[in-house]
Structures are given as structure tokens and as C-alpha cells.
């Protein structure tokens, strides 16, 4: 490992203090302010209006122009950070996880300790080796379609058909985030925990309260009473698991805190719902992509590659995880510079996803994905990549594309708010503000 770490980066540059401060104020702080664990509505609105992500991308490009494409060491006291500026180095870092680039960073520990303190994401390498296979089995990581996909489609259809049929009580024929998210969370609870959890809004509220505290890592104390309450709420579903739920695929073991593993699934599906809403907004704005998506939805197949690619585009344009973090486990030597063990590594996804060198940087282009859900050599990693890729990188697009398909098969869509210029899509799309007008779909007799 040491020999490899010596040669992992041919060169590492060091940023000056002023540039380090600019990265903190123009890239890191705005990203954290939006909410890394649960989105803050006010900050989402501000980020969209002030184009904060576009400014951050421009700042990153300025650094690359000034220092070159090699990783840039930010000399932050007590916690230096290595900023990745080139897709080749991004691919190297992700392919070389968890050693020497571990996913269990101090920042993740401080945040996730609030609601999933023994989760695989913040486990040691040895513990990760025990936990990861259970996640991969339950989520069917290696399978494009989950074994329960037919059952999951029934859940998605039931919840979204009910949503569509009920629209009109407040704003006639309009779908907004509030209505969408309620239906989505019912889907998530049924998929993850089973039928008994469908209306367990209290469990979701408890988790969200813990996530709000997790938005303040290193500052807010862990609410251990609420965490214990959350574990108690989950215990009933874990003790008698629904055989067609994700928890029903977990092995029996008293040595593993299953509550902390399942909490991550519930948390991560929240971001998937945001991506679905943004995908609907994109399709409503792109007539050329709308038609094949509708055709695919009407075809009824479980695997929907075009819709899946549209979802990946929503995640490329507006990443669910803007900053992918790692930390260095072994000292790295590069020319005359040393990256110390314990240094952080920051991959700012929007910088790569909106790379000005890409002809499609600021527009929708589903064709780039093919059968892939990650293109690390191009810097496009909606679900990360490498050995610690999100274990739900197949499951989430399946359920999300089914949700998109149910809406499209039943309704025509028009985007009311916001206006999306298709040739220059904004750096932030505030999902809280999306409003779609639905119209009944004519069916051939």
C-alpha cells in the first residue's frame, strides 16, 4: 500500500491562503448551508436566486486555470483538504476506496452520529467488510432490477395513481413538492419497511428531526433520547419484517445495529424523490425527450432505460450529493510534497458535472449514459463509483423511473414554475418551488 500511495498522484499543488479562504467561502460554505443531510428550503431558494453553484463551479475552474489540473492541497489548520480538479484523479480516488481513501471521514462521523452512528458509511474497514454484503444483498446491488421490482411497481402505481386522482382540492390540476413528497414517502416506507409502515408519518418526522440536528456537525449534540425513540419505532418493523420489504432481506444477527443501516436507506430515498421531481420538470420542458419517456411508460416494462437516463441527467445537473468526501489513510508522497495521513479529500461534483469543456454541460443530454450509471473517467458520478459506490445505485433508479412512468402514463405535464431555459439550465433547481400542471391523458379506444 505504501508503494502505491507514493505514486498515486504524480503531482500535488498547494493553494495559497487567500485561495483557500475563497474555496471555503465560495464552495464549501454555500454547499453546507443548503443542508448536507436534509435540505433547508430557505437556502435552496437563495442558492437558486444567487446562482451559488454556478459561482462555485467558476471558482473551481479559476483554481484549475491558476494551479493546473493536479490535486490542490488546501492548508487548513488541523484538517488539510485535498481538492480534486481532474476527472482522472476523481476516478483514481473513487477506485482506491476505502484504502487509501476511506469513506468514513470525520465530517460524516459528526453528521451521521445523530441518526445512524453504526452505519456502514462510517465504519472501520474491517467492520465495513461485514456490513457491506448485507446492504448489497438487501438492495440487490449487482442486479439492474431488484427481485421485488414487480411488487415495488404495484406500490408506486397505487400511491401515485391515488395522488393524481386526488389533485385539485387546493390548486386545480397542479402537482407541487408538498403533494408529491407525501406520496413518495409512503412509497419509501412501504418499500423499505413493509405495508404496516405506509402511514407511519411519526417515524419519518422523528428521523427528519434527527437529520435537522445532523445538519450541524461538530456543533449540535446528539439527541440520544430521540435517537432511542427512532430505534424503538424501527424495531417493530425489524422484529417482524414484511417478506416483500427491503428489511425482509436482511440476515438475522444480534451483532449488527440494523436500525442504523436502515436509517440510511430512508434518508437516501429522500434525495431520490427530489431527483424524480426534477426529472418531471425536465421532461415537461423538453418535448423531444417527453415523447420517448411517455412511450416507455406506456409500454409497461420494469426496466426503463430512457427514463433512467433522464433521471441520471437530473442527478448530473443537480447532484444529490454535491461533495463526495474521503480521507487519506496513508501518507501520500508526490514529487516534493507530502499529503499527510488524515487529510481530507473533496470531490465537488458540480464542477465535474458542469465542466465547461462538456458540450452538454448546462443542458439535458440523456444519451451520454447508455447502460451506465457512472462515468468516472469523465467525472460524472451521480451515485459515486468504485468499491464504495452507493449500494442502491440500481434500486433507486428503478423505483424512481417507475414513479416518473406512472405520472407520465396518466397525465400530460406542463411546467408552471420555474421557467427552465433548455439551452442553459440553472445551477440550482429549487425542488420546493417546482409546480407542474397535470392534464388527463387521452387513451386510444
GROMACS .gro file of C-alpha atoms in nm:
model
  445
    1UNK     CA    1   0.000   0.000   0.000
    2UNK     CA    2   0.282   0.241   0.083
    3UNK     CA    3   0.449   0.188  -0.253
    4UNK     CA    4   0.122   0.251  -0.428
    5UNK     CA    5   0.043   0.561  -0.225
    6UNK     CA    6   0.381   0.713  -0.317
    7UNK     CA    7   0.287   0.709  -0.686
    8UNK     CA    8  -0.086   0.768  -0.668
    9UNK     CA    9  -0.062   1.135  -0.777
   10UNK     CA   10   0.231   1.241  -0.997
   11UNK     CA   11   0.197   1.594  -0.863
   12UNK     CA   12   0.015   1.780  -0.586
   13UNK     CA   13  -0.004   2.160  -0.575
   14UNK     CA   14  -0.053   2.377  -0.268
   15UNK     CA   15  -0.305   2.663  -0.258
   16UNK     CA   16  -0.225   2.998  -0.107
   17UNK     CA   17  -0.410   3.121   0.199
   18UNK     CA   18  -0.630   3.362   0.004
   19UNK     CA   19  -0.736   3.094  -0.242
   20UNK     CA   20  -0.803   2.856   0.046
   21UNK     CA   21  -1.030   3.117   0.201
   22UNK     CA   22  -1.207   3.167  -0.132
   23UNK     CA   23  -1.275   2.793  -0.158
   24UNK     CA   24  -1.420   2.794   0.192
   25UNK     CA   25  -1.648   3.092   0.132
   26UNK     CA   26  -1.750   3.027  -0.230
   27UNK     CA   27  -1.762   2.646  -0.248
   28UNK     CA   28  -1.773   2.479   0.093
   29UNK     CA   29  -1.990   2.717   0.295
   30UNK     CA   30  -2.272   2.752   0.035
   31UNK     CA   31  -2.281   2.374  -0.007
   32UNK     CA   32  -2.306   2.313   0.367
   33UNK     CA   33  -2.558   2.595   0.413
   34UNK     CA   34  -2.807   2.426   0.180
   35UNK     CA   35  -2.813   2.130   0.419
   36UNK     CA   36  -2.599   1.825   0.362
   37UNK     CA   37  -2.832   1.585   0.546
   38UNK     CA   38  -3.172   1.747   0.496
   39UNK     CA   39  -3.234   2.037   0.261
   40UNK     CA   40  -3.307   2.383   0.403
   41UNK     CA   41  -3.587   2.540   0.200
   42UNK     CA   42  -3.470   2.899   0.252
   43UNK     CA   43  -3.116   2.817   0.141
   44UNK     CA   44  -3.235   2.623  -0.163
   45UNK     CA   45  -3.429   2.931  -0.272
   46UNK     CA   46  -3.130   3.157  -0.210
   47UNK     CA   47  -2.891   2.923  -0.393
   48UNK     CA   48  -3.117   2.926  -0.698
   49UNK     CA   49  -3.167   3.302  -0.700
   50UNK     CA   50  -2.799   3.383  -0.641
   51UNK     CA   51  -2.664   3.107  -0.872
   52UNK     CA   52  -2.438   2.988  -0.589
   53UNK     CA   53  -2.348   2.658  -0.752
   54UNK     CA   54  -2.254   2.827  -1.080
   55UNK     CA   55  -2.033   3.068  -0.885
   56UNK     CA   56  -1.874   2.773  -0.707
   57UNK     CA   57  -1.804   2.596  -1.037
   58UNK     CA   58  -1.644   2.914  -1.175
   59UNK     CA   59  -1.427   2.942  -0.864
   60UNK     CA   60  -1.312   2.583  -0.909
   61UNK     CA   61  -1.233   2.650  -1.274
   62UNK     CA   62  -1.032   2.957  -1.173
   63UNK     CA   63  -0.825   2.742  -0.938
   64UNK     CA   64  -0.765   2.484  -1.209
   65UNK     CA   65  -0.656   2.757  -1.452
   66UNK     CA   66  -0.422   2.906  -1.191
   67UNK     CA   67  -0.266   2.593  -1.040
   68UNK     CA   68  -0.319   2.331  -1.308
   69UNK     CA   69  -0.526   2.009  -1.301
   70UNK     CA   70  -0.329   1.827  -1.028
   71UNK     CA   71  -0.490   1.786  -0.684
   72UNK     CA   72  -0.475   2.107  -0.483
   73UNK     CA   73  -0.385   2.091  -0.115
   74UNK     CA   74  -0.573   2.345   0.096
   75UNK     CA   75  -0.359   2.418   0.407
   76UNK     CA   76  -0.648   2.432   0.654
   77UNK     CA   77  -0.508   2.410   1.010
   78UNK     CA   78  -0.557   2.070   1.178
   79UNK     CA   79  -0.753   1.939   0.879
   80UNK     CA   80  -0.586   1.997   0.538
   81UNK     CA   81  -0.807   1.917   0.242
   82UNK     CA   82  -0.707   1.783  -0.098
   83UNK     CA   83  -0.926   1.936  -0.369
   84UNK     CA   84  -0.964   1.717  -0.679
   85UNK     CA   85  -0.959   1.912  -1.007
   86UNK     CA   86  -0.922   1.649  -1.280
   87UNK     CA   87  -1.156   1.361  -1.379
   88UNK     CA   88  -0.864   1.117  -1.390
   89UNK     CA   89  -0.783   1.191  -1.026
   90UNK     CA   90  -1.152   1.167  -0.934
   91UNK     CA   91  -1.159   0.819  -1.086
   92UNK     CA   92  -0.838   0.725  -0.901
   93UNK     CA   93  -0.975   0.835  -0.564
   94UNK     CA   94  -1.305   0.653  -0.604
   95UNK     CA   95  -1.145   0.337  -0.738
   96UNK     CA   96  -0.895   0.343  -0.449
   97UNK     CA   97  -1.157   0.349  -0.174
   98UNK     CA   98  -1.168   0.250   0.106
   99UNK     CA   99  -0.786   0.227   0.106
  100UNK     CA  100  -0.604   0.465   0.093
  101UNK     CA  101  -0.910   0.692   0.052
  102UNK     CA  102  -1.159   0.599   0.323
  103UNK     CA  103  -1.523   0.699   0.303
  104UNK     CA  104  -1.559   0.726   0.683
  105UNK     CA  105  -1.449   1.089   0.717
  106UNK     CA  106  -1.464   1.296   1.035
  107UNK     CA  107  -1.735   1.512   0.876
  108UNK     CA  108  -1.953   1.208   0.806
  109UNK     CA  109  -1.898   1.076   1.156
  110UNK     CA  110  -2.007   1.407   1.308
  111UNK     CA  111  -2.323   1.422   1.097
  112UNK     CA  112  -2.435   1.059   1.080
  113UNK     CA  113  -2.378   1.002   1.452
  114UNK     CA  114  -2.707   1.186   1.503
  115UNK     CA  115  -2.926   0.917   1.344
  116UNK     CA  116  -2.713   0.620   1.229
  117UNK     CA  117  -2.400   0.605   1.447
  118UNK     CA  118  -2.306   0.249   1.347
  119UNK     CA  119  -2.384   0.274   0.978
  120UNK     CA  120  -2.158   0.114   0.718
  121UNK     CA  121  -2.064   0.458   0.581
  122UNK     CA  122  -1.876   0.550   0.897
  123UNK     CA  123  -1.746   0.207   0.990
  124UNK     CA  124  -1.388   0.086   1.002
  125UNK     CA  125  -1.256  -0.107   0.703
  126UNK     CA  126  -1.295  -0.436   0.892
  127UNK     CA  127  -1.648  -0.358   1.005
  128UNK     CA  128  -1.737  -0.235   0.657
  129UNK     CA  129  -1.638  -0.575   0.519
  130UNK     CA  130  -1.901  -0.730   0.747
  131UNK     CA  131  -2.179  -0.479   0.679
  132UNK     CA  132  -2.148  -0.406   0.309
  133UNK     CA  133  -2.254  -0.757   0.190
  134UNK     CA  134  -2.579  -0.729   0.388
  135UNK     CA  135  -2.658  -0.396   0.219
  136UNK     CA  136  -2.570  -0.534  -0.122
  137UNK     CA  137  -2.794  -0.838  -0.072
  138UNK     CA  138  -3.093  -0.643   0.057
  139UNK     CA  139  -3.064  -0.376  -0.213
  140UNK     CA  140  -2.963  -0.624  -0.487
  141UNK     CA  141  -2.669  -0.401  -0.577
  142UNK     CA  142  -2.544  -0.618  -0.863
  143UNK     CA  143  -2.885  -0.655  -1.030
  144UNK     CA  144  -3.022  -0.392  -1.265
  145UNK     CA  145  -3.371  -0.494  -1.150
  146UNK     CA  146  -3.437  -0.582  -0.787
  147UNK     CA  147  -3.604  -0.924  -0.731
  148UNK     CA  148  -3.901  -0.742  -0.577
  149UNK     CA  149  -3.940  -0.496  -0.866
  150UNK     CA  150  -4.287  -0.622  -0.963
  151UNK     CA  151  -4.406  -0.571  -0.606
  152UNK     CA  152  -4.241  -0.229  -0.590
  153UNK     CA  153  -4.416  -0.127  -0.913
  154UNK     CA  154  -4.753  -0.210  -0.756
  155UNK     CA  155  -4.666   0.014  -0.462
  156UNK     CA  156  -4.554   0.301  -0.686
  157UNK     CA  157  -4.863   0.273  -0.908
  158UNK     CA  158  -5.101   0.263  -0.613
  159UNK     CA  159  -4.954   0.567  -0.439
  160UNK     CA  160  -4.912   0.788  -0.743
  161UNK     CA  161  -5.244   0.698  -0.902
  162UNK     CA  162  -5.406   0.796  -0.574
  163UNK     CA  163  -5.207   1.120  -0.573
  164UNK     CA  164  -5.305   1.207  -0.930
  165UNK     CA  165  -5.672   1.126  -0.875
  166UNK     CA  166  -5.680   1.349  -0.568
  167UNK     CA  167  -5.519   1.656  -0.724
  168UNK     CA  168  -5.750   1.953  -0.748
  169UNK     CA  169  -5.856   2.017  -0.389
  170UNK     CA  170  -5.615   2.309  -0.337
  171UNK     CA  171  -5.468   2.412  -0.672
  172UNK     CA  172  -5.667   2.258  -0.958
  173UNK     CA  173  -5.466   2.010  -1.160
  174UNK     CA  174  -5.134   2.113  -1.002
  175UNK     CA  175  -4.861   1.891  -0.860
  176UNK     CA  176  -4.622   2.055  -0.617
  177UNK     CA  177  -4.347   1.929  -0.389
  178UNK     CA  178  -4.569   1.901  -0.083
  179UNK     CA  179  -4.817   1.669  -0.251
  180UNK     CA  180  -4.551   1.474  -0.437
  181UNK     CA  181  -4.329   1.421  -0.134
  182UNK     CA  182  -4.612   1.280   0.077
  183UNK     CA  183  -4.685   1.015  -0.186
  184UNK     CA  184  -4.314   0.946  -0.231
  185UNK     CA  185  -4.257   0.894   0.141
  186UNK     CA  186  -4.543   0.644   0.153
  187UNK     CA  187  -4.370   0.455  -0.128
  188UNK     CA  188  -4.040   0.466   0.059
  189UNK     CA  189  -4.186   0.339   0.387
  190UNK     CA  190  -4.367   0.053   0.213
  191UNK     CA  191  -4.061  -0.045   0.006
  192UNK     CA  192  -3.815  -0.028   0.294
  193UNK     CA  193  -4.026  -0.137   0.592
  194UNK     CA  194  -4.337  -0.302   0.451
  195UNK     CA  195  -4.710  -0.239   0.432
  196UNK     CA  196  -4.757  -0.166   0.802
  197UNK     CA  197  -4.532   0.140   0.770
  198UNK     CA  198  -4.736   0.310   0.497
  199UNK     CA  199  -4.892   0.570   0.722
  200UNK     CA  200  -4.620   0.587   0.987
  201UNK     CA  201  -4.564   0.959   0.941
  202UNK     CA  202  -4.438   0.982   1.301
  203UNK     CA  203  -4.136   0.768   1.216
  204UNK     CA  204  -4.049   0.996   0.924
  205UNK     CA  205  -4.090   1.304   1.142
  206UNK     CA  206  -3.861   1.160   1.410
  207UNK     CA  207  -3.595   1.082   1.151
  208UNK     CA  208  -3.624   1.429   0.999
  209UNK     CA  209  -3.580   1.592   1.340
  210UNK     CA  210  -3.261   1.391   1.389
  211UNK     CA  211  -3.144   1.485   1.040
  212UNK     CA  212  -3.200   1.852   1.112
  213UNK     CA  213  -2.959   1.823   1.404
  214UNK     CA  214  -2.719   1.634   1.178
  215UNK     CA  215  -2.707   1.941   0.955
  216UNK     CA  216  -2.495   2.095   1.234
  217UNK     CA  217  -2.200   1.853   1.260
  218UNK     CA  218  -1.938   1.932   1.525
  219UNK     CA  219  -2.179   2.179   1.692
  220UNK     CA  220  -2.513   2.014   1.781
  221UNK     CA  221  -2.518   1.743   2.043
  222UNK     CA  222  -2.668   1.406   1.960
  223UNK     CA  223  -3.022   1.385   2.095
  224UNK     CA  224  -2.986   1.037   2.243
  225UNK     CA  225  -3.344   1.022   2.369
  226UNK     CA  226  -3.481   1.094   2.025
  227UNK     CA  227  -3.234   0.853   1.867
  228UNK     CA  228  -3.352   0.582   2.108
  229UNK     CA  229  -3.712   0.666   2.019
  230UNK     CA  230  -3.631   0.632   1.648
  231UNK     CA  231  -3.469   0.293   1.708
  232UNK     CA  232  -3.775   0.186   1.905
  233UNK     CA  233  -4.003   0.293   1.619
  234UNK     CA  234  -3.797   0.090   1.372
  235UNK     CA  235  -3.774  -0.213   1.599
  236UNK     CA  236  -4.130  -0.325   1.531
  237UNK     CA  237  -4.066  -0.349   1.157
  238UNK     CA  238  -3.729  -0.517   1.202
  239UNK     CA  239  -3.860  -0.767   1.458
  240UNK     CA  240  -4.135  -0.892   1.227
  241UNK     CA  241  -4.020  -0.793   0.878
  242UNK     CA  242  -4.254  -0.789   0.581
  243UNK     CA  243  -4.117  -1.057   0.349
  244UNK     CA  244  -4.151  -0.831   0.043
  245UNK     CA  245  -3.975  -0.534   0.203
  246UNK     CA  246  -3.607  -0.446   0.196
  247UNK     CA  247  -3.573  -0.518   0.568
  248UNK     CA  248  -3.713  -0.863   0.499
  249UNK     CA  249  -3.393  -0.939   0.306
  250UNK     CA  250  -3.162  -0.859   0.597
  251UNK     CA  251  -2.992  -1.151   0.776
  252UNK     CA  252  -3.065  -1.219   1.141
  253UNK     CA  253  -2.782  -1.105   1.368
  254UNK     CA  254  -2.764  -0.960   1.718
  255UNK     CA  255  -2.417  -0.825   1.643
  256UNK     CA  256  -2.530  -0.565   1.389
  257UNK     CA  257  -2.727  -0.247   1.457
  258UNK     CA  258  -2.979  -0.293   1.177
  259UNK     CA  259  -3.162   0.027   1.276
  260UNK     CA  260  -2.853   0.225   1.180
  261UNK     CA  261  -2.832   0.053   0.842
  262UNK     CA  262  -3.200   0.100   0.758
  263UNK     CA  263  -3.189   0.467   0.862
  264UNK     CA  264  -2.952   0.530   0.570
  265UNK     CA  265  -3.198   0.381   0.324
  266UNK     CA  266  -3.482   0.600   0.449
  267UNK     CA  267  -3.254   0.904   0.440
  268UNK     CA  268  -3.114   0.837   0.092
  269UNK     CA  269  -3.456   0.781  -0.066
  270UNK     CA  270  -3.538   1.141   0.025
  271UNK     CA  271  -3.280   1.264  -0.227
  272UNK     CA  272  -3.421   1.020  -0.484
  273UNK     CA  273  -3.763   1.184  -0.451
  274UNK     CA  274  -3.607   1.524  -0.518
  275UNK     CA  275  -3.448   1.379  -0.832
  276UNK     CA  276  -3.784   1.241  -0.950
  277UNK     CA  277  -3.950   1.582  -0.913
  278UNK     CA  278  -3.667   1.746  -1.105
  279UNK     CA  279  -3.686   1.479  -1.375
  280UNK     CA  280  -4.056   1.553  -1.424
  281UNK     CA  281  -3.973   1.925  -1.453
  282UNK     CA  282  -3.706   1.849  -1.713
  283UNK     CA  283  -3.934   1.627  -1.920
  284UNK     CA  284  -4.212   1.887  -1.907
  285UNK     CA  285  -3.963   2.135  -2.057
  286UNK     CA  286  -3.816   1.910  -2.327
  287UNK     CA  287  -4.070   1.798  -2.585
  288UNK     CA  288  -3.815   1.581  -2.769
  289UNK     CA  289  -3.747   1.376  -2.455
  290UNK     CA  290  -4.104   1.379  -2.332
  291UNK     CA  291  -4.235   1.158  -2.614
  292UNK     CA  292  -3.993   0.862  -2.571
  293UNK     CA  293  -4.038   0.875  -2.194
  294UNK     CA  294  -4.416   0.851  -2.233
  295UNK     CA  295  -4.382   0.570  -2.486
  296UNK     CA  296  -4.160   0.381  -2.244
  297UNK     CA  297  -4.406   0.436  -1.958
  298UNK     CA  298  -4.699   0.313  -2.166
  299UNK     CA  299  -4.502   0.002  -2.264
  300UNK     CA  300  -4.520  -0.128  -1.909
  301UNK     CA  301  -4.174  -0.285  -1.885
  302UNK     CA  302  -3.999  -0.273  -1.548
  303UNK     CA  303  -3.664  -0.170  -1.695
  304UNK     CA  304  -3.692   0.175  -1.846
  305UNK     CA  305  -3.350   0.272  -1.978
  306UNK     CA  306  -3.451   0.605  -2.133
  307UNK     CA  307  -3.635   0.727  -1.824
  308UNK     CA  308  -3.345   0.606  -1.615
  309UNK     CA  309  -3.107   0.814  -1.828
  310UNK     CA  310  -3.332   1.118  -1.780
  311UNK     CA  311  -3.314   1.066  -1.403
  312UNK     CA  312  -2.934   1.041  -1.422
  313UNK     CA  313  -2.934   1.370  -1.610
  314UNK     CA  314  -3.132   1.533  -1.330
  315UNK     CA  315  -2.872   1.398  -1.087
  316UNK     CA  316  -2.587   1.520  -1.306
  317UNK     CA  317  -2.732   1.867  -1.343
  318UNK     CA  318  -2.829   1.893  -0.975
  319UNK     CA  319  -2.630   1.635  -0.773
  320UNK     CA  320  -2.796   1.482  -0.469
  321UNK     CA  321  -2.452   1.471  -0.306
  322UNK     CA  322  -2.261   1.780  -0.422
  323UNK     CA  323  -1.948   1.698  -0.222
  324UNK     CA  324  -1.804   1.346  -0.218
  325UNK     CA  325  -1.569   1.319   0.080
  326UNK     CA  326  -1.282   1.085   0.157
  327UNK     CA  327  -0.989   1.092   0.395
  328UNK     CA  328  -0.633   0.977   0.343
  329UNK     CA  329  -0.543   0.670   0.549
  330UNK     CA  330  -0.176   0.653   0.447
  331UNK     CA  331   0.071   0.934   0.388
  332UNK     CA  332   0.093   1.014   0.017
  333UNK     CA  333   0.418   1.140  -0.136
  334UNK     CA  334   0.404   1.330  -0.461
  335UNK     CA  335   0.723   1.483  -0.601
  336UNK     CA  336   0.843   1.714  -0.323
  337UNK     CA  337   0.509   1.737  -0.143
  338UNK     CA  338   0.351   1.515   0.121
  339UNK     CA  339  -0.022   1.471   0.179
  340UNK     CA  340  -0.044   1.368   0.544
  341UNK     CA  341  -0.242   1.074   0.670
  342UNK     CA  342  -0.577   1.206   0.797
  343UNK     CA  343  -0.608   1.479   0.535
  344UNK     CA  344  -0.950   1.516   0.379
  345UNK     CA  345  -1.028   1.474   0.009
  346UNK     CA  346  -1.303   1.680  -0.156
  347UNK     CA  347  -1.467   1.597  -0.489
  348UNK     CA  348  -1.706   1.880  -0.574
  349UNK     CA  349  -1.942   1.701  -0.812
  350UNK     CA  350  -2.099   2.010  -0.979
  351UNK     CA  351  -1.754   2.117  -1.100
  352UNK     CA  352  -1.720   1.795  -1.299
  353UNK     CA  353  -2.086   1.758  -1.393
  354UNK     CA  354  -2.098   2.116  -1.528
  355UNK     CA  355  -1.747   2.114  -1.678
  356UNK     CA  356  -1.748   2.390  -1.944
  357UNK     CA  357  -1.549   2.156  -2.171
  358UNK     CA  358  -1.857   1.934  -2.197
  359UNK     CA  359  -2.079   2.038  -2.486
  360UNK     CA  360  -2.383   1.935  -2.281
  361UNK     CA  361  -2.263   2.090  -1.952
  362UNK     CA  362  -2.571   2.306  -1.895
  363UNK     CA  363  -2.831   2.120  -2.094
  364UNK     CA  364  -3.008   1.786  -2.076
  365UNK     CA  365  -2.846   1.502  -2.274
  366UNK     CA  366  -2.972   1.154  -2.173
  367UNK     CA  367  -2.776   0.982  -2.450
  368UNK     CA  368  -2.444   1.017  -2.264
  369UNK     CA  369  -2.533   0.742  -2.015
  370UNK     CA  370  -2.603   0.438  -2.230
  371UNK     CA  371  -2.624   0.141  -1.990
  372UNK     CA  372  -2.407   0.316  -1.730
  373UNK     CA  373  -2.495   0.494  -1.407
  374UNK     CA  374  -2.142   0.630  -1.355
  375UNK     CA  375  -1.880   0.766  -1.595
  376UNK     CA  376  -1.591   0.828  -1.356
  377UNK     CA  377  -1.332   0.888  -1.628
  378UNK     CA  378  -1.545   1.182  -1.740
  379UNK     CA  379  -1.608   1.289  -1.379
  380UNK     CA  380  -1.980   1.201  -1.390
  381UNK     CA  381  -2.067   1.012  -1.071
  382UNK     CA  382  -2.430   1.062  -0.955
  383UNK     CA  383  -2.405   0.758  -0.725
  384UNK     CA  384  -2.029   0.781  -0.667
  385UNK     CA  385  -1.823   0.498  -0.819
  386UNK     CA  386  -1.573   0.228  -0.736
  387UNK     CA  387  -1.583  -0.024  -0.449
  388UNK     CA  388  -1.787   0.205  -0.224
  389UNK     CA  389  -2.042   0.311  -0.486
  390UNK     CA  390  -2.390   0.361  -0.341
  391UNK     CA  391  -2.526   0.006  -0.295
  392UNK     CA  392  -2.867   0.128  -0.417
  393UNK     CA  393  -2.731   0.258  -0.748
  394UNK     CA  394  -2.958   0.013  -0.933
  395UNK     CA  395  -3.257   0.007  -0.698
  396UNK     CA  396  -3.307   0.384  -0.672
  397UNK     CA  397  -3.319   0.447  -1.050
  398UNK     CA  398  -3.562   0.156  -1.087
  399UNK     CA  399  -3.811   0.289  -0.833
  400UNK     CA  400  -3.760   0.648  -0.946
  401UNK     CA  401  -3.818   0.564  -1.314
  402UNK     CA  402  -4.131   0.370  -1.219
  403UNK     CA  403  -4.261   0.679  -1.035
  404UNK     CA  404  -4.188   0.902  -1.334
  405UNK     CA  405  -4.358   0.648  -1.559
  406UNK     CA  406  -4.675   0.628  -1.351
  407UNK     CA  407  -4.719   1.005  -1.370
  408UNK     CA  408  -4.643   1.019  -1.743
  409UNK     CA  409  -4.876   0.730  -1.828
  410UNK     CA  410  -5.169   0.902  -1.663
  411UNK     CA  411  -5.112   1.271  -1.727
  412UNK     CA  412  -4.979   1.532  -1.959
  413UNK     CA  413  -4.742   1.772  -1.785
  414UNK     CA  414  -4.665   2.141  -1.819
  415UNK     CA  415  -4.412   2.321  -1.603
  416UNK     CA  416  -4.565   2.621  -1.427
  417UNK     CA  417  -4.269   2.717  -1.207
  418UNK     CA  418  -3.985   2.776  -1.251
  419UNK     CA  419  -3.902   2.857  -1.612
  420UNK     CA  420  -3.622   2.631  -1.734
  421UNK     CA  421  -3.419   2.763  -2.029
  422UNK     CA  422  -3.336   2.435  -2.201
  423UNK     CA  423  -3.006   2.556  -2.353
  424UNK     CA  424  -2.872   2.694  -2.026
  425UNK     CA  425  -3.022   2.512  -1.728
  426UNK     CA  426  -2.968   2.677  -1.388
  427UNK     CA  427  -2.702   2.561  -1.144
  428UNK     CA  428  -2.966   2.503  -0.876
  429UNK     CA  429  -3.326   2.389  -0.921
  430UNK     CA  430  -3.522   2.451  -0.603
  431UNK     CA  431  -3.743   2.142  -0.580
  432UNK     CA  432  -3.958   2.307  -0.314
  433UNK     CA  433  -4.074   2.560  -0.577
  434UNK     CA  434  -4.150   2.322  -0.868
  435UNK     CA  435  -4.513   2.333  -0.981
  436UNK     CA  436  -4.650   2.115  -1.259
  437UNK     CA  437  -4.987   2.135  -1.432
  438UNK     CA  438  -5.142   1.796  -1.499
  439UNK     CA  439  -5.389   1.718  -1.775
  440UNK     CA  440  -5.573   1.393  -1.834
  441UNK     CA  441  -5.410   1.173  -2.095
  442UNK     CA  442  -5.625   1.070  -2.390
  443UNK     CA  443  -5.624   0.696  -2.443
  444UNK     CA  444  -5.689   0.526  -2.773
  445UNK     CA  445  -6.001   0.314  -2.780
   0.00000   0.00000   0.00000
